[in-house]
Tab-separated table of C-alpha atoms in Angstrom:
chain	number	residue	atom	x	y	z
A	75	UNK	CA	-21.531	39.109	-85.507
A	76	UNK	CA	-24.489	37.911	-83.850
A	77	UNK	CA	-24.724	37.709	-79.880
A	78	UNK	CA	-26.724	34.260	-79.751
A	79	UNK	CA	-24.029	32.641	-82.266
A	80	UNK	CA	-21.203	34.343	-79.188
A	81	UNK	CA	-23.181	32.001	-76.580
A	82	UNK	CA	-23.425	29.149	-78.626
A	83	UNK	CA	-19.937	28.593	-78.847
A	84	UNK	CA	-19.357	28.886	-75.257
A	85	UNK	CA	-20.584	25.542	-74.220
A	86	UNK	CA	-18.275	24.389	-77.548
A	87	UNK	CA	-14.855	25.127	-77.043
A	88	UNK	CA	-15.387	24.743	-73.310
A	89	UNK	CA	-16.597	21.130	-73.862
A	90	UNK	CA	-13.710	21.373	-76.508
A	91	UNK	CA	-11.649	21.909	-73.705
A	92	UNK	CA	-12.654	19.189	-71.171
A	93	UNK	CA	-12.109	16.574	-73.854
A	94	UNK	CA	-8.595	18.551	-74.926
A	95	UNK	CA	-7.676	17.596	-70.832
A	96	UNK	CA	-9.447	14.306	-70.900
A	97	UNK	CA	-7.787	13.454	-73.717
A	98	UNK	CA	-3.901	14.379	-71.937
A	99	UNK	CA	-4.786	12.860	-69.130
A	100	UNK	CA	-5.395	9.247	-71.172
A	101	UNK	CA	-2.504	10.116	-72.813
A	102	UNK	CA	-0.141	10.495	-70.351
A	103	UNK	CA	-1.816	7.039	-67.917
A	104	UNK	CA	-3.092	10.398	-65.347
A	105	UNK	CA	-7.365	9.620	-64.696
A	106	UNK	CA	-9.297	12.986	-65.928
A	107	UNK	CA	-12.712	10.867	-64.195
A	108	UNK	CA	-14.821	9.011	-61.762
A	109	UNK	CA	-17.531	6.980	-62.353
A	110	UNK	CA	-18.951	5.261	-60.390
A	111	UNK	CA	-22.396	2.476	-61.140
A	112	UNK	CA	-24.165	-0.747	-60.156
A	113	UNK	CA	-26.141	2.725	-56.531
A	114	UNK	CA	-28.871	2.269	-54.656
A	115	UNK	CA	-28.523	2.244	-51.963
A	116	UNK	CA	-25.436	4.441	-51.396
A	117	UNK	CA	-24.328	7.918	-52.707
A	118	UNK	CA	-21.764	8.636	-54.872
A	119	UNK	CA	-20.236	10.114	-53.096
A	120	UNK	CA	-19.819	8.023	-49.971
A	121	UNK	CA	-17.629	5.579	-52.729
A	122	UNK	CA	-15.582	8.004	-53.856
A	123	UNK	CA	-14.783	9.066	-50.496
A	124	UNK	CA	-13.018	5.394	-49.729
A	125	UNK	CA	-10.369	5.298	-53.268
A	126	UNK	CA	-7.578	5.193	-53.100
A	127	UNK	CA	-6.652	7.028	-56.165
A	128	UNK	CA	-8.536	10.599	-57.621
A	129	UNK	CA	-8.875	12.708	-60.878
A	130	UNK	CA	-5.202	14.316	-61.902
A	131	UNK	CA	-3.700	10.247	-60.233
A	132	UNK	CA	-1.567	8.425	-63.137
A	133	UNK	CA	-3.579	5.156	-62.470
A	134	UNK	CA	-1.823	1.988	-60.944
A	135	UNK	CA	-2.992	-1.094	-61.463
A	136	UNK	CA	-2.861	-2.665	-57.617
A	137	UNK	CA	-5.053	-0.008	-57.110
A	138	UNK	CA	-8.568	-2.362	-58.355
A	139	UNK	CA	-8.294	-4.476	-55.332
A	140	UNK	CA	-7.435	-2.272	-52.789
A	141	UNK	CA	-10.605	-0.513	-54.321
A	142	UNK	CA	-11.597	-4.063	-53.631
A	143	UNK	CA	-11.400	-4.138	-49.627
A	144	UNK	CA	-11.659	-0.937	-48.959
A	145	UNK	CA	-15.255	-1.431	-50.785
A	146	UNK	CA	-15.973	-4.836	-49.066
A	147	UNK	CA	-14.099	-4.386	-46.118
A	148	UNK	CA	-17.761	-1.527	-45.423
A	149	UNK	CA	-20.497	-4.862	-45.313
A	150	UNK	CA	-22.435	-2.613	-47.916
A	151	UNK	CA	-21.275	-4.347	-50.935
A	152	UNK	CA	-22.045	-7.691	-52.305
A	153	UNK	CA	-19.264	-6.557	-55.146
A	154	UNK	CA	-16.514	-3.831	-56.388
A	155	UNK	CA	-15.145	-3.797	-60.055
A	156	UNK	CA	-12.407	-2.441	-60.955
A	157	UNK	CA	-12.261	-0.895	-65.199
A	158	UNK	CA	-8.853	1.287	-65.189
A	159	UNK	CA	-8.989	4.637	-67.670
A	160	UNK	CA	-10.066	3.925	-70.544
A	161	UNK	CA	-8.666	6.012	-73.899
A	162	UNK	CA	-10.943	9.497	-72.576
A	163	UNK	CA	-8.411	8.242	-68.767
A	164	UNK	CA	-12.983	7.839	-67.477
A	165	UNK	CA	-12.626	4.669	-64.399
A	166	UNK	CA	-15.210	3.017	-63.578
A	167	UNK	CA	-16.364	1.653	-60.638
A	168	UNK	CA	-18.907	-1.409	-60.625
A	169	UNK	CA	-20.163	-1.419	-56.570
A	170	UNK	CA	-23.698	-3.320	-55.739
A	171	UNK	CA	-24.678	-2.262	-52.419
A	172	UNK	CA	-26.928	-4.711	-50.500
A	173	UNK	CA	-30.099	-3.594	-48.813
A	174	UNK	CA	-29.953	-2.618	-45.109
A	175	UNK	CA	-32.495	-1.847	-43.498
A	176	UNK	CA	-33.014	-5.173	-40.523
A	177	UNK	CA	-36.453	-5.352	-38.788
A	178	UNK	CA	-35.829	-8.608	-36.830
A	179	UNK	CA	-38.604	-10.094	-34.187
A	180	UNK	CA	-36.594	-11.460	-30.874
A	181	UNK	CA	-38.074	-13.852	-28.621
A	182	UNK	CA	-36.017	-15.716	-25.694
A	183	UNK	CA	-35.848	-17.406	-22.927
A	184	UNK	CA	-33.390	-19.323	-19.424
A	185	UNK	CA	-33.818	-22.122	-18.395
A	186	UNK	CA	-37.016	-20.695	-14.876
A	187	UNK	CA	-39.390	-20.231	-17.620
A	188	UNK	CA	-38.752	-16.539	-18.892
A	189	UNK	CA	-39.624	-15.393	-21.541
A	190	UNK	CA	-38.749	-11.911	-23.420
A	191	UNK	CA	-40.535	-11.214	-26.423
A	192	UNK	CA	-38.681	-8.319	-28.254
A	193	UNK	CA	-38.060	-5.594	-31.149
A	194	UNK	CA	-34.598	-4.536	-33.650
A	195	UNK	CA	-35.726	-1.637	-36.572
A	196	UNK	CA	-31.378	-1.827	-37.806
A	197	UNK	CA	-29.871	0.563	-40.953
A	198	UNK	CA	-27.084	0.264	-41.123
A	199	UNK	CA	-27.054	2.371	-44.493
A	200	UNK	CA	-28.554	5.481	-43.259
A	201	UNK	CA	-28.840	7.919	-45.763
A	202	UNK	CA	-26.746	6.185	-48.371
A	203	UNK	CA	-23.393	7.357	-45.804
A	204	UNK	CA	-23.168	4.871	-44.300
A	205	UNK	CA	-24.199	6.018	-41.140
A	206	UNK	CA	-25.977	3.715	-38.391
A	207	UNK	CA	-28.900	3.114	-36.614
A	208	UNK	CA	-30.652	1.353	-34.668
A	209	UNK	CA	-33.302	0.624	-32.406
A	210	UNK	CA	-34.934	-1.772	-29.843
A	211	UNK	CA	-37.987	-2.911	-27.785
A	212	UNK	CA	-38.364	-5.914	-25.988
A	213	UNK	CA	-40.677	-6.363	-23.279
A	214	UNK	CA	-41.109	-9.312	-20.568
A	215	UNK	CA	-43.465	-12.427	-21.136
A	216	UNK	CA	-44.041	-14.202	-17.710
A	217	UNK	CA	-43.135	-18.192	-17.838
A	218	UNK	CA	-42.911	-19.511	-21.057
A	219	UNK	CA	-44.540	-16.844	-23.482
A	220	UNK	CA	-47.872	-17.012	-21.381
A	221	UNK	CA	-48.397	-13.185	-21.314
A	222	UNK	CA	-46.637	-9.985	-21.989
A	223	UNK	CA	-46.448	-7.641	-18.995
A	224	UNK	CA	-45.268	-3.830	-19.028
A	225	UNK	CA	-41.524	-4.779	-18.277
A	226	UNK	CA	-39.817	-3.789	-20.088
A	227	UNK	CA	-36.285	-2.751	-22.373
A	228	UNK	CA	-35.856	-0.323	-24.927
A	229	UNK	CA	-31.812	1.336	-26.376
A	230	UNK	CA	-30.665	3.119	-29.039
A	231	UNK	CA	-28.077	4.090	-31.115
A	232	UNK	CA	-27.027	6.138	-34.164
A	233	UNK	CA	-23.387	5.671	-35.560
A	234	UNK	CA	-21.339	8.637	-37.888
A	235	UNK	CA	-19.572	7.945	-39.783
A	236	UNK	CA	-17.238	10.210	-41.306
A	237	UNK	CA	-18.427	13.197	-40.480
A	238	UNK	CA	-18.400	15.827	-43.148
A	239	UNK	CA	-16.342	13.545	-44.898
A	240	UNK	CA	-13.481	13.171	-42.879
A	241	UNK	CA	-11.433	11.355	-40.155
A	242	UNK	CA	-13.502	11.621	-37.565
A	243	UNK	CA	-17.238	9.587	-36.563
A	244	UNK	CA	-19.235	10.111	-33.816
A	245	UNK	CA	-21.866	7.429	-31.726
A	246	UNK	CA	-24.648	8.566	-29.665
A	247	UNK	CA	-26.383	5.565	-27.944
A	248	UNK	CA	-28.367	5.484	-24.527
A	249	UNK	CA	-30.784	2.326	-22.914
A	250	UNK	CA	-33.354	1.542	-19.830
A	251	UNK	CA	-33.649	-1.551	-18.197
A	252	UNK	CA	-34.383	-2.931	-15.296
A	253	UNK	CA	-31.203	-3.173	-14.327
A	254	UNK	CA	-30.758	0.776	-15.043
A	255	UNK	CA	-30.812	3.657	-17.959
A	256	UNK	CA	-27.971	4.747	-19.120
A	257	UNK	CA	-26.181	6.920	-21.777
A	258	UNK	CA	-22.600	7.191	-23.848
A	259	UNK	CA	-21.038	9.735	-26.475
A	260	UNK	CA	-17.612	8.703	-28.100
A	261	UNK	CA	-15.828	10.395	-31.380
A	262	UNK	CA	-13.603	8.395	-33.468
A	263	UNK	CA	-10.347	8.621	-34.823
A	264	UNK	CA	-9.316	7.656	-37.613
A	265	UNK	CA	-5.316	6.852	-39.001
A	266	UNK	CA	-5.732	3.821	-41.286
A	267	UNK	CA	-7.871	3.994	-44.905
A	268	UNK	CA	-11.110	3.292	-44.085
A	269	UNK	CA	-12.976	4.018	-40.860
A	270	UNK	CA	-12.846	-0.291	-40.741
A	271	UNK	CA	-9.544	-0.371	-41.502
A	272	UNK	CA	-6.523	-0.407	-40.458
A	273	UNK	CA	-5.511	1.141	-36.814
A	274	UNK	CA	-8.550	3.858	-34.815
A	275	UNK	CA	-9.405	5.373	-31.100
A	276	UNK	CA	-12.456	6.829	-30.120
A	277	UNK	CA	-12.994	8.738	-26.913
A	278	UNK	CA	-15.759	9.733	-24.994
A	279	UNK	CA	-18.444	9.440	-21.920
A	280	UNK	CA	-20.548	7.442	-20.035
A	281	UNK	CA	-23.094	7.444	-17.682
A	282	UNK	CA	-25.132	4.766	-15.721
A	283	UNK	CA	-27.750	5.075	-13.451
A	284	UNK	CA	-27.378	0.942	-11.211
A	285	UNK	CA	-30.843	-1.354	-10.337
A	286	UNK	CA	-29.351	-0.813	-6.932
A	287	UNK	CA	-28.772	2.937	-6.738
A	288	UNK	CA	-24.360	3.643	-8.090
A	289	UNK	CA	-24.383	6.006	-10.248
A	290	UNK	CA	-21.375	5.227	-12.073
A	291	UNK	CA	-19.586	8.183	-14.318
A	292	UNK	CA	-16.066	9.113	-16.462
A	293	UNK	CA	-14.905	9.344	-19.757
A	294	UNK	CA	-13.706	5.957	-21.706
A	295	UNK	CA	-11.456	4.909	-24.580
A	296	UNK	CA	-10.964	2.345	-26.961
A	297	UNK	CA	-8.183	1.903	-29.621
A	298	UNK	CA	-8.887	-0.921	-32.871
A	299	UNK	CA	-6.341	-1.852	-35.891
A	300	UNK	CA	-7.221	-4.463	-38.520
A	301	UNK	CA	-6.664	-6.058	-41.835
A	302	UNK	CA	-9.607	-7.972	-43.025
A	303	UNK	CA	-10.320	-9.539	-47.282
A	304	UNK	CA	-13.678	-9.781	-46.690
A	305	UNK	CA	-15.519	-11.776	-48.884
A	306	UNK	CA	-18.881	-12.286	-47.981
A	307	UNK	CA	-18.014	-15.946	-47.450
A	308	UNK	CA	-16.045	-16.166	-45.930
A	309	UNK	CA	-12.848	-13.801	-44.649
A	310	UNK	CA	-9.094	-13.482	-43.922
A	311	UNK	CA	-6.398	-11.473	-41.713
A	312	UNK	CA	-6.255	-10.000	-37.946
A	313	UNK	CA	-7.888	-7.357	-36.300
A	314	UNK	CA	-6.814	-6.089	-32.792
A	315	UNK	CA	-8.615	-4.498	-30.393
A	316	UNK	CA	-7.579	-2.933	-26.149
A	317	UNK	CA	-11.222	-0.276	-23.917
A	318	UNK	CA	-11.193	0.610	-21.514
A	319	UNK	CA	-13.201	3.132	-19.051
A	320	UNK	CA	-12.942	4.799	-15.703
A	321	UNK	CA	-15.396	5.096	-13.496
A	322	UNK	CA	-15.862	6.966	-10.056
A	323	UNK	CA	-16.263	3.934	-8.541
A	324	UNK	CA	-12.846	1.427	-10.350
A	325	UNK	CA	-11.947	0.546	-13.941
A	326	UNK	CA	-13.394	-2.221	-16.220
A	327	UNK	CA	-10.709	-2.826	-18.576
A	328	UNK	CA	-10.935	-5.596	-22.307
A	329	UNK	CA	-8.866	-6.170	-25.075
A	330	UNK	CA	-8.422	-9.402	-27.166
A	331	UNK	CA	-6.653	-10.124	-30.692
A	332	UNK	CA	-8.954	-12.655	-33.444
A	333	UNK	CA	-6.949	-14.018	-36.445
A	334	UNK	CA	-8.251	-15.856	-39.163
A	335	UNK	CA	-6.861	-17.766	-41.793
A	336	UNK	CA	-7.696	-19.313	-45.002
A	337	UNK	CA	-7.518	-22.877	-45.193
A	338	UNK	CA	-8.304	-23.636	-48.952
A	339	UNK	CA	-8.748	-21.400	-52.614
A	340	UNK	CA	-12.222	-23.105	-52.192
A	341	UNK	CA	-12.404	-20.693	-48.715
A	342	UNK	CA	-11.935	-22.826	-46.417
A	343	UNK	CA	-11.257	-21.057	-42.818
A	344	UNK	CA	-9.913	-21.712	-39.657
A	345	UNK	CA	-10.272	-18.519	-36.716
A	346	UNK	CA	-8.984	-18.326	-32.997
A	347	UNK	CA	-9.198	-15.714	-30.551
A	348	UNK	CA	-8.124	-13.926	-27.451
A	349	UNK	CA	-9.950	-11.705	-25.493
A	350	UNK	CA	-9.287	-10.772	-21.613
A	351	UNK	CA	-11.088	-8.297	-19.379
A	352	UNK	CA	-10.347	-7.936	-15.749
A	353	UNK	CA	-12.414	-4.994	-12.767
A	354	UNK	CA	-10.163	-3.316	-10.647
A	355	UNK	CA	-12.720	-0.954	-7.056
A	356	UNK	CA	-15.979	-1.733	-5.373
A	357	UNK	CA	-17.920	-5.145	-6.363
A	358	UNK	CA	-20.781	-3.565	-4.931
A	359	UNK	CA	-20.766	-0.867	-7.655
A	360	UNK	CA	-19.225	-2.209	-10.459
A	361	UNK	CA	-21.051	-5.609	-10.952
A	362	UNK	CA	-19.013	-7.884	-13.326
A	363	UNK	CA	-18.411	-9.199	-16.265
A	364	UNK	CA	-21.598	-11.543	-18.385
A	365	UNK	CA	-19.382	-13.421	-20.356
A	366	UNK	CA	-21.560	-16.637	-21.052
A	367	UNK	CA	-23.687	-15.748	-24.410
A	368	UNK	CA	-23.134	-16.554	-27.838
A	369	UNK	CA	-20.497	-14.074	-28.817
A	370	UNK	CA	-18.340	-15.300	-25.414
A	371	UNK	CA	-18.154	-18.538	-24.009
A	372	UNK	CA	-20.147	-20.776	-25.930
A	373	UNK	CA	-22.860	-23.069	-23.226
A	374	UNK	CA	-24.175	-21.003	-20.988
A	375	UNK	CA	-26.529	-18.068	-20.655
A	376	UNK	CA	-26.249	-14.323	-19.379
A	377	UNK	CA	-25.761	-14.738	-15.993
A	378	UNK	CA	-24.677	-17.639	-15.880
A	379	UNK	CA	-20.331	-17.179	-16.091
A	380	UNK	CA	-20.815	-13.642	-14.513
A	381	UNK	CA	-17.072	-13.252	-13.833
A	382	UNK	CA	-14.872	-10.645	-12.033
A	383	UNK	CA	-12.348	-10.873	-14.397
A	384	UNK	CA	-11.219	-13.462	-17.055
A	385	UNK	CA	-8.805	-14.515	-20.518
A	386	UNK	CA	-11.141	-16.345	-22.753
A	387	UNK	CA	-10.252	-18.265	-25.628
A	388	UNK	CA	-11.716	-19.875	-29.068
A	389	UNK	CA	-11.026	-22.159	-31.786
A	390	UNK	CA	-13.581	-22.769	-34.915
A	391	UNK	CA	-12.388	-23.543	-38.204
A	392	UNK	CA	-15.702	-22.663	-40.605
A	393	UNK	CA	-15.628	-24.933	-43.645
A	394	UNK	CA	-18.001	-24.625	-46.680
A	395	UNK	CA	-20.643	-26.461	-47.744
A	396	UNK	CA	-19.340	-27.515	-51.435
A	397	UNK	CA	-22.398	-26.087	-54.199
A	398	UNK	CA	-23.809	-23.991	-51.255
A	399	UNK	CA	-20.837	-21.685	-50.873
A	400	UNK	CA	-23.371	-19.186	-48.648
A	401	UNK	CA	-23.560	-21.666	-46.554
A	402	UNK	CA	-21.220	-22.467	-43.728
A	403	UNK	CA	-21.017	-25.775	-40.975
A	404	UNK	CA	-18.558	-24.391	-38.162
A	405	UNK	CA	-17.492	-26.667	-34.864
A	406	UNK	CA	-15.965	-24.570	-31.768
A	407	UNK	CA	-13.952	-24.803	-28.912
A	408	UNK	CA	-14.152	-22.737	-26.156
A	409	UNK	CA	-12.428	-21.957	-22.972
A	410	UNK	CA	-12.177	-19.229	-20.232
A	411	UNK	CA	-10.232	-18.209	-16.971
A	412	UNK	CA	-12.707	-16.920	-14.628
A	413	UNK	CA	-12.038	-14.967	-11.760
A	414	UNK	CA	-15.235	-14.910	-9.230
A	415	UNK	CA	-15.926	-14.094	-6.209
A	416	UNK	CA	-11.483	-14.377	-4.805
A	417	UNK	CA	-12.114	-17.652	-7.185
A	418	UNK	CA	-10.762	-18.504	-10.739
A	419	UNK	CA	-11.353	-21.716	-12.594
A	420	UNK	CA	-11.097	-23.155	-15.729
A	421	UNK	CA	-15.011	-23.670	-17.918
A	422	UNK	CA	-15.467	-25.004	-21.301
A	423	UNK	CA	-17.676	-25.147	-24.089
A	424	UNK	CA	-17.697	-27.127	-27.566
A	425	UNK	CA	-20.731	-26.809	-29.963
A	426	UNK	CA	-21.004	-26.457	-33.688
A	427	UNK	CA	-23.029	-24.327	-35.557
A	428	UNK	CA	-24.381	-23.643	-39.439
A	429	UNK	CA	-23.832	-20.053	-40.635
A	430	UNK	CA	-25.938	-19.304	-43.557
A	431	UNK	CA	-24.699	-15.850	-45.669
A	432	UNK	CA	-27.998	-14.130	-47.410
A	433	UNK	CA	-24.837	-11.577	-50.059
A	434	UNK	CA	-27.595	-9.160	-51.222
A	435	UNK	CA	-28.268	-7.721	-47.448
A	436	UNK	CA	-25.603	-5.823	-44.997
A	437	UNK	CA	-24.785	-7.902	-42.167
A	438	UNK	CA	-26.634	-11.072	-43.607
A	439	UNK	CA	-25.001	-13.296	-41.666
A	440	UNK	CA	-27.495	-15.827	-40.037
A	441	UNK	CA	-25.439	-18.480	-37.883
A	442	UNK	CA	-27.640	-20.891	-35.331
A	443	UNK	CA	-24.615	-22.828	-32.723
A	444	UNK	CA	-25.207	-26.023	-30.113
A	445	UNK	CA	-22.850	-25.668	-27.306
A	446	UNK	CA	-22.810	-28.096	-25.044
A	447	UNK	CA	-21.508	-25.744	-20.979
A	448	UNK	CA	-18.825	-28.557	-19.356
A	449	UNK	CA	-18.688	-26.713	-16.045
A	450	UNK	CA	-23.073	-26.311	-15.925
A	451	UNK	CA	-23.671	-30.109	-18.140
A	452	UNK	CA	-26.336	-28.161	-20.062
A	453	UNK	CA	-26.507	-27.605	-24.083
A	454	UNK	CA	-27.408	-23.875	-25.484
A	455	UNK	CA	-29.058	-22.565	-28.998
A	456	UNK	CA	-28.298	-19.569	-29.957
A	457	UNK	CA	-29.872	-17.989	-33.255
A	458	UNK	CA	-28.590	-14.518	-33.928
A	459	UNK	CA	-27.113	-12.638	-36.675
A	460	UNK	CA	-23.395	-11.872	-38.203
A	461	UNK	CA	-20.346	-14.329	-36.886
A	462	UNK	CA	-19.471	-14.847	-33.688
A	463	UNK	CA	-16.214	-13.246	-33.768
């Protein structure tokens, strides 16, 4: 026998063995192979890591919906479909990923005319692994954007998702601004099916230097649990969180709960949240919470609602505009019990906004809100990305 014929038979024999194995697996209802299709910016390995099944498993019909829920929860995909095993035992996962890169100019103006200009660069799917990179530069622009000065703020962060494909993630961040500078490092352990669903906890260290000369440092601990069914234009479920920072001058505590309830088959929802925080220790060093902003007590700007303790409640409806399924009208009301300088007061904010979802863009929710701060009798406008809560 010619040795060349002998070498030619090896690939043929291997192909026959693989084909026989696939047919045997299909006959038993088992998965022989998983294919991921439709990806442009994401590694296939990242998708396969989040699947509830693997080659060799007996197929379960509920895995189709579970796969969609897991991958949509990452925020990286606009569409996910799963085909059951074909005659050869091959499962095909179709995942359309979203553009992950943001380059956003920012502008801020206060009542006294102080203004700021900035630029934010964010990559929510760095290296196609789901890592997140954020860089921000902000400069003081004088009164009413009259001139740029050298007074500026810098911040940077990087989150590595699933280190080595495992259950640990890590986040490093640093910042410098006129109020001080600092850095933090945290490691997060996933206890649920993905880093975005189910329970997880994070342990880290934070150090910061305040403009008044105090240096705060100490360990941080955070716990989160989420059960969210994400559909881009709307979602339902709940999330809970709690965090603490033990410093050399005292303790920060905060936590909350939010729920998203589907009202009808169209996608209208009602959302509510309860959250609070407290600071215990040297008030001169620890400073205060600042809860007046678009993600907190709306109707107030940063600096207008300091608190050493607070309890915040929010209620808002999210109603899809018929014929424009990616646009929502959002009426809301916020109420807060605020402790400051030895007194406790109730503050309110009411308003409405528009939420526009760009399905092709990661975290592509653009929201514009107008709110009235009852305590200060002023209107405030907010424009930003992502949801308020």
